[in-house]
Short mmCIF file of C-alpha atoms and ligand atoms in Angstrom, two decimals:
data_model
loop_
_atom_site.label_atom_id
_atom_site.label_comp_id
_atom_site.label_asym_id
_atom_site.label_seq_id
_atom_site.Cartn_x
_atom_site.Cartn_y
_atom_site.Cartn_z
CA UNK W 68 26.88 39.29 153.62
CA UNK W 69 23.78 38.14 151.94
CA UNK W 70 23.38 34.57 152.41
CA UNK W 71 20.67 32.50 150.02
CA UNK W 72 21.02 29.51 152.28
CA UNK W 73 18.87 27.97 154.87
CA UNK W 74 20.32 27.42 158.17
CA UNK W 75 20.62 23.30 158.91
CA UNK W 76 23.57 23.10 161.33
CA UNK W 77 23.90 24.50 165.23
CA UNK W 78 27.58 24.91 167.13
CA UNK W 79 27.39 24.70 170.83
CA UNK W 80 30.79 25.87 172.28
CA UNK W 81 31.34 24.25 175.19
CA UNK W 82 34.57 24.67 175.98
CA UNK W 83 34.30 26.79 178.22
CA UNK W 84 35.74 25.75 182.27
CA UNK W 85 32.43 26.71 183.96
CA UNK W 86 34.76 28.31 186.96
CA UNK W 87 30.94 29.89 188.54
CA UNK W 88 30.07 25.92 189.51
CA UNK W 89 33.26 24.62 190.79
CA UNK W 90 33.58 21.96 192.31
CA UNK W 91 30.75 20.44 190.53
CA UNK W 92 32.62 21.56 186.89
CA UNK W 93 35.96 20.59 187.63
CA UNK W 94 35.17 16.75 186.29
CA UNK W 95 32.32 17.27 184.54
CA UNK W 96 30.93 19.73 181.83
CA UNK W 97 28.91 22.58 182.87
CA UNK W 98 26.33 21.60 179.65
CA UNK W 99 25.76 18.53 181.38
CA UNK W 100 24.19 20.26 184.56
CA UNK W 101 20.55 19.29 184.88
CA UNK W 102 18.11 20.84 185.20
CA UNK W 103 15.45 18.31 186.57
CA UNK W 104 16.35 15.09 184.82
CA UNK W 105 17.58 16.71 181.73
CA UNK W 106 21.57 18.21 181.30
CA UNK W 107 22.02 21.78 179.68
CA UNK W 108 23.21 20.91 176.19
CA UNK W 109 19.81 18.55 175.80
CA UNK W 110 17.66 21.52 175.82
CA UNK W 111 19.53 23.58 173.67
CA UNK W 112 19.68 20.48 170.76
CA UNK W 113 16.01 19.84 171.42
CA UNK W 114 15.59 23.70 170.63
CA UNK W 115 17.65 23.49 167.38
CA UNK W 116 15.57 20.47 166.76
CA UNK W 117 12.75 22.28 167.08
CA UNK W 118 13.88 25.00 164.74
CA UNK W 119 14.46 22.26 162.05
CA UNK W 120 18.35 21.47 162.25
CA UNK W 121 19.75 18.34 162.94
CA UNK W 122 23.26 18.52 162.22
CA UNK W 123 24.94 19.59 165.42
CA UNK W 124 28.12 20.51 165.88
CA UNK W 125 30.09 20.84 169.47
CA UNK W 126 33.28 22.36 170.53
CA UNK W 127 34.19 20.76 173.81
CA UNK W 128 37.60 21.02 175.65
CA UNK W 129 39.48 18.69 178.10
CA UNK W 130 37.58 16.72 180.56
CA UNK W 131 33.90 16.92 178.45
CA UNK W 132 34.00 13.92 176.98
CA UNK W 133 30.76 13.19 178.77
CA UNK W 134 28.91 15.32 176.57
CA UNK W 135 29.94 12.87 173.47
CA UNK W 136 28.98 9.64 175.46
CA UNK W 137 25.29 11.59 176.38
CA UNK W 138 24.68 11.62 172.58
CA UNK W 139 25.32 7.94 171.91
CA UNK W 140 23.37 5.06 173.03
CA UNK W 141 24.25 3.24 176.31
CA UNK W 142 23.85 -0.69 175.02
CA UNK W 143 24.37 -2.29 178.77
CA UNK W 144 22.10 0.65 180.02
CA UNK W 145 19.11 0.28 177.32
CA UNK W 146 19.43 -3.41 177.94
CA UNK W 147 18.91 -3.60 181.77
CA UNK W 148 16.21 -1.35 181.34
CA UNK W 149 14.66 -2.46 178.88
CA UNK W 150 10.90 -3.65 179.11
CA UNK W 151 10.52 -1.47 182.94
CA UNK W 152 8.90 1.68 183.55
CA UNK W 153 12.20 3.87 183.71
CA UNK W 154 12.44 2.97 179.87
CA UNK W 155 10.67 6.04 178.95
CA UNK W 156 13.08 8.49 180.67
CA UNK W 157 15.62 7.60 177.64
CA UNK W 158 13.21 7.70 175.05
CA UNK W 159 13.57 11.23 174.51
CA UNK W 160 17.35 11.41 174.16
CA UNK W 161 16.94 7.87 172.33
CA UNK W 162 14.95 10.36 169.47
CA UNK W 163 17.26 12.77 169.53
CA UNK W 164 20.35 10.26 168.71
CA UNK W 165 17.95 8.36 166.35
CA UNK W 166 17.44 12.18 164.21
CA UNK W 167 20.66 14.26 164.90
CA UNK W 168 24.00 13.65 163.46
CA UNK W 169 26.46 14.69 165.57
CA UNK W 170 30.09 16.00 165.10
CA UNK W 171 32.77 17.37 167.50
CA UNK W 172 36.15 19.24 167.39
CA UNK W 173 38.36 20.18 170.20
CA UNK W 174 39.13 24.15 171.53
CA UNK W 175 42.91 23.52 172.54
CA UNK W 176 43.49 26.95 174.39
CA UNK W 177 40.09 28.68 176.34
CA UNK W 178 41.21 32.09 173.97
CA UNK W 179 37.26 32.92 174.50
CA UNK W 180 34.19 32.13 172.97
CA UNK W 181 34.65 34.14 169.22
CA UNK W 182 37.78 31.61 169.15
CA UNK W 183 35.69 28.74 170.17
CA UNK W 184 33.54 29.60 167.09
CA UNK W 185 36.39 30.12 164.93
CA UNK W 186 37.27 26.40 166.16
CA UNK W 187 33.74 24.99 164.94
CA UNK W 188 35.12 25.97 161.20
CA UNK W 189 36.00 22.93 160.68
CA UNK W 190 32.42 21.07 161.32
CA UNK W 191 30.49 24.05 159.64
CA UNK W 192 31.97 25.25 156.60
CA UNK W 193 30.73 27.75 154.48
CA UNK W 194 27.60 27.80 155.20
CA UNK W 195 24.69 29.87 157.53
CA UNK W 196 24.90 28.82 161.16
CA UNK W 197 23.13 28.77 164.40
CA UNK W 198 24.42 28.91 167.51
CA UNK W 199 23.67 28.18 171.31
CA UNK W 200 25.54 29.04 174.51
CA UNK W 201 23.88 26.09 176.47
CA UNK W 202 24.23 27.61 179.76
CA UNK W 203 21.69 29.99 178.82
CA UNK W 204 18.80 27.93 178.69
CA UNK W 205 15.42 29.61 177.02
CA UNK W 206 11.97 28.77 177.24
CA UNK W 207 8.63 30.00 175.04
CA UNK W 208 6.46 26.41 174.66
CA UNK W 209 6.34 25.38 171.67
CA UNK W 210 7.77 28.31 169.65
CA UNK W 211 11.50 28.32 170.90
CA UNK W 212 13.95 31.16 170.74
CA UNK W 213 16.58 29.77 167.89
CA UNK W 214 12.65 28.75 166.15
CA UNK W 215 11.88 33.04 165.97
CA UNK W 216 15.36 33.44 164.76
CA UNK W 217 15.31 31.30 161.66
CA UNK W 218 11.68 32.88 160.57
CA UNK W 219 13.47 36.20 161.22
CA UNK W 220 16.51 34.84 158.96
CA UNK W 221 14.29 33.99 156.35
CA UNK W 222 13.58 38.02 155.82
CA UNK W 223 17.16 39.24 156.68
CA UNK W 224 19.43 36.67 155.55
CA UNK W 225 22.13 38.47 157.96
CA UNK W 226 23.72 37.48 161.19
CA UNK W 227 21.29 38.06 163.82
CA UNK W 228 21.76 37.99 167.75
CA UNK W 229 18.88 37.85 170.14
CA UNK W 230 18.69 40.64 172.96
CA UNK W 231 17.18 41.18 176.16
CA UNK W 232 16.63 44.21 177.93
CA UNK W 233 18.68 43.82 181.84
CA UNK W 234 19.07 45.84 184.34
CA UNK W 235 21.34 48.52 183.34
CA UNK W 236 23.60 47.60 186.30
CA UNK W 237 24.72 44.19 184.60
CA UNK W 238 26.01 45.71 181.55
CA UNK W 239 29.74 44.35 182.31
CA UNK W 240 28.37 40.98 182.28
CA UNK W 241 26.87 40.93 178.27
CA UNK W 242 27.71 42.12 175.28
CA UNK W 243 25.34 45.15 174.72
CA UNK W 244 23.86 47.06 171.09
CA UNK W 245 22.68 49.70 169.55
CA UNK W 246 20.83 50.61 167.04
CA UNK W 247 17.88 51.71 164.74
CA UNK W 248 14.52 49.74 165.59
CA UNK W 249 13.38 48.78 161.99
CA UNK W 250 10.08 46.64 162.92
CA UNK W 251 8.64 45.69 166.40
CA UNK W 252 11.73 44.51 168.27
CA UNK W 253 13.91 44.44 165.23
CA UNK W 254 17.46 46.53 165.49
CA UNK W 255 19.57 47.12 162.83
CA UNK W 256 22.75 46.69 164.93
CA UNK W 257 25.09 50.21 164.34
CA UNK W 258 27.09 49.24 167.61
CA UNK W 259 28.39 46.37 170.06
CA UNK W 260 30.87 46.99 173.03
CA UNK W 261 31.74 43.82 175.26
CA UNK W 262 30.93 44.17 178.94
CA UNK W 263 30.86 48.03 178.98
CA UNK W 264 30.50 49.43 182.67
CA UNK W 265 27.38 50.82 182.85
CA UNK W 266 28.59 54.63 182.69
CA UNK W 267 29.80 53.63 178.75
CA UNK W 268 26.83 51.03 177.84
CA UNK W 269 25.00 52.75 174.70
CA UNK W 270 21.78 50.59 175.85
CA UNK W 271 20.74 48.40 178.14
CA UNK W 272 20.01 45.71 175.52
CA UNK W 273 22.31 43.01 176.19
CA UNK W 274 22.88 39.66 173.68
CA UNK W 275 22.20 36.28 175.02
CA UNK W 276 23.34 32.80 174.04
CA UNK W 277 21.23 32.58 171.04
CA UNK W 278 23.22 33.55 167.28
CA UNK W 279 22.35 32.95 163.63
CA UNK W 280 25.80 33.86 161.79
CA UNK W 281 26.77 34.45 158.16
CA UNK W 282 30.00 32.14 157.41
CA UNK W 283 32.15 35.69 157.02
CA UNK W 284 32.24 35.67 160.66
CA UNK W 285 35.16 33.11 160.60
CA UNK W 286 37.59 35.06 158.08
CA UNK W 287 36.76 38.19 160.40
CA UNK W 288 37.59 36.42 163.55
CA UNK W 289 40.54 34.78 162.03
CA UNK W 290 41.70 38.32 162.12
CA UNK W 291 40.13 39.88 165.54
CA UNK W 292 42.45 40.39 168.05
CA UNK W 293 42.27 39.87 171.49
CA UNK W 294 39.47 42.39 173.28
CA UNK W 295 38.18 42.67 176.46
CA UNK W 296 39.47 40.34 179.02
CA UNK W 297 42.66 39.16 176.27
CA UNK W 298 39.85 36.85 174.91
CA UNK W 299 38.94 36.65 171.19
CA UNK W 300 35.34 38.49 171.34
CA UNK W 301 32.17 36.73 168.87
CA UNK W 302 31.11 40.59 169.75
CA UNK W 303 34.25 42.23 168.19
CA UNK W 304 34.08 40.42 164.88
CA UNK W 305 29.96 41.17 164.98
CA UNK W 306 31.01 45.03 164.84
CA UNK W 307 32.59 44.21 161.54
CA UNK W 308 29.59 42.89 160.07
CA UNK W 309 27.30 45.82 161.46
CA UNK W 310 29.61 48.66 160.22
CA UNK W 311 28.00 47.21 156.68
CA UNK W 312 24.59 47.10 158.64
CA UNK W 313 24.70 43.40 158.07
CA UNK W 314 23.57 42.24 161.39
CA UNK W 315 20.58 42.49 163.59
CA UNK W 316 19.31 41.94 167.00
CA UNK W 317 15.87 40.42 168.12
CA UNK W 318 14.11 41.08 171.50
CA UNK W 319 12.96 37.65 171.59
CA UNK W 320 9.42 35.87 172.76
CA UNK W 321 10.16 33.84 175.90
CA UNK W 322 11.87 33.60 179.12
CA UNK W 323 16.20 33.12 179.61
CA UNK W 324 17.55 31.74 182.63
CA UNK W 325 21.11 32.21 183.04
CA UNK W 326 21.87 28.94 184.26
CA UNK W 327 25.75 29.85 184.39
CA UNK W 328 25.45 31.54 187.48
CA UNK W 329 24.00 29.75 190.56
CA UNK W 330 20.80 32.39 191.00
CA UNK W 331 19.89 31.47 187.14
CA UNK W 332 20.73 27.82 187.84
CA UNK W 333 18.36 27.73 190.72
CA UNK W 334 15.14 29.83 189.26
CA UNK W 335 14.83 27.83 186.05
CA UNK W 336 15.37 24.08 188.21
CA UNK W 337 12.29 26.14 190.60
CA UNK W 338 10.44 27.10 187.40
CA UNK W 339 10.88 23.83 185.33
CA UNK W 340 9.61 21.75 188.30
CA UNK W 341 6.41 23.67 188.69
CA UNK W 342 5.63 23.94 185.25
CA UNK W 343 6.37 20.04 185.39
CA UNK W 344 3.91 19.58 188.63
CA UNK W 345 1.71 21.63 186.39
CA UNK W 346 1.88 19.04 183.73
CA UNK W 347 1.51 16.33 185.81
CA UNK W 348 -2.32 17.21 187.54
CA UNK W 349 -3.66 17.88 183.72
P1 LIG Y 513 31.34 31.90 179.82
O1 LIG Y 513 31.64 33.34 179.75
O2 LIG Y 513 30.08 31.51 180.54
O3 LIG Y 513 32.60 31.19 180.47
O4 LIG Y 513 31.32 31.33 178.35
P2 LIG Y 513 32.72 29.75 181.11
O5 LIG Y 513 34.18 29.43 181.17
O6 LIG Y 513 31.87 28.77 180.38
O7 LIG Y 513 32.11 29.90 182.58
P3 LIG Y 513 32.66 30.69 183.88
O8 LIG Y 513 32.45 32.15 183.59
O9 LIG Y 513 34.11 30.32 184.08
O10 LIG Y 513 31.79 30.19 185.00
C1 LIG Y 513 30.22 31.52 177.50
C2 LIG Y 513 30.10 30.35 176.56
O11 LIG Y 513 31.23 30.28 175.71
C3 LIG Y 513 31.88 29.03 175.79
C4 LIG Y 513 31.43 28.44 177.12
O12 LIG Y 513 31.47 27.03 177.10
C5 LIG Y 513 30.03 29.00 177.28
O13 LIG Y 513 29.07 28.22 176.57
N1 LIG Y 513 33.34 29.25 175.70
C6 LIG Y 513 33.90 30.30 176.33
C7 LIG Y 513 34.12 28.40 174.95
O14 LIG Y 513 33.62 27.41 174.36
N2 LIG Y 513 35.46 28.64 174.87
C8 LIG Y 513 36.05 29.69 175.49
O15 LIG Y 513 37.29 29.84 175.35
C9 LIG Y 513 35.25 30.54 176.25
#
């Protein structure tokens, strides 16, 4: 599909039960981990921010109702702190709520994150679409990840996925590609398998938590069936689009961590608080 419009709104499914952090998920979201002072899901709206959207729209599930109360103001909390030097830590997140409108729906049944998509219908219409998986939280100063996508949208006007090359052990953990290399780090996608074993991956060039779709996507997943793992796969109902080479991947500028997994979790909190130190001595 050839889509004329810009892309203005960004879903963040998050309905996911974040099983790789219990305990500290079974009360709380797994967006809302932070990393320093700052939880998950903040990053990934300053980065759609960044790349000029502030409509966001979040699918959240039972027990994430934090998430909605992080995006509103806190009137006794703004009030006791108001006038002392810890009012600065909520002027960020003050901006964000002051810019972004935000909107929410509910993913009943876990069915997998191309459902959870299929669930943010409702907030997005028919329209171009961005997308972040929070837990994979990306970094590149002041040119983010979801910022190269839209220029790269711009040109295309297709669905587009950002890829990373991983070690070609981890291909069961990602969905992986394949496909022509039209421009530097450009693919036009000809294939997608979810979590291959290694022995069947076609590459080793996996997609990440970063999506620009084409609003097609929902009438395909309303009819994807369940794939790997009985879920409903965003990677099945990309095939669909790429058999009418209408979707392409990007090997991205900047750095992921995987902050779904306890390893990823732990590098970027390392990272983040020595770039912060950094910051702090200029
Ligand atoms: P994950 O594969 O990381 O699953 O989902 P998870 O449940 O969040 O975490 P683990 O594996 O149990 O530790 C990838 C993304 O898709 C969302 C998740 O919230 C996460 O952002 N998701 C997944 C949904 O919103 N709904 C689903 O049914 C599945």
């Amino acid at each position: 599909m050839y889509v004329k419009a810009p892309v203005s709104i960004c879903l963040f499914p998050a309905a996911g039960y974040g099983t790789r952090f219990l305990p500290a998920t079974k009360a709380m979201p797994k967006e809302m981990l932070p990393v320093l002072t700052k939880p998950l899901i903040q990053y990934g709206v300053e980065e759609a921010m960044a790349a000029g959207m502030n409509t966001m729209a979040i699918v959240t599930g039972r027990g994430k109702r934090a998430i909605e109360d992080h995006f509103d103001v806190s009137y006794e909390l703004e009030h006791q702190i108001k006038g002392t030097s810890k009012e600065k830590q909520l002027a960020d997140i003050r901006h964000i709520i002051d810019k972004c409108t935000f909107s929410y729906t509910r993913q009943v049944e876990m069915k997998g994150l191309g459902h959870a998509i299929l669930t943010g219908e409702t907030l997005i219409g028919h329209q171009p679409f961005s997308v972040i998986l929070a837990d994979d939280l990306c970094v590149n100063g002041d040119e983010g990840v979801l910022t190269q996508m839209v220029e790269l949208f711009k040109k295309y006007r297709c669905s587009i996925v950002a890829i990373e090359e991983i070690d070609p052990s981890q291909t069961d953990k990602y969905g992986v590609i394949a496909g022509e290399e039209i421009a530097p780090n450009i693919y036009r996608v000809s294939t997608m398998v979810e979590k291959p074993a290694p022995a069947d991956a076609p590459t080793n060039l996996a997609i990440i938590g970063r999506y620009i779709l084409t609003p097609d996507i929902f009438d395909i997943l309303r009819e994807t069936k369940p794939g790997k793992g009985g879920e409903i796969q965003i990677t099945d109902a990309l095939m669909e689009q790429a058999k009418a080479g209408n979707v392409i991947a990007y090997k991205f500028r900047g750095k992921r961590y995987d902050c779904g997994s306890v390893d990823g979790y732990v590098e970027a909190t390392v990272d983040l608080y020595e770039q912060s130190k950094k910051n702090d001595e200029r």
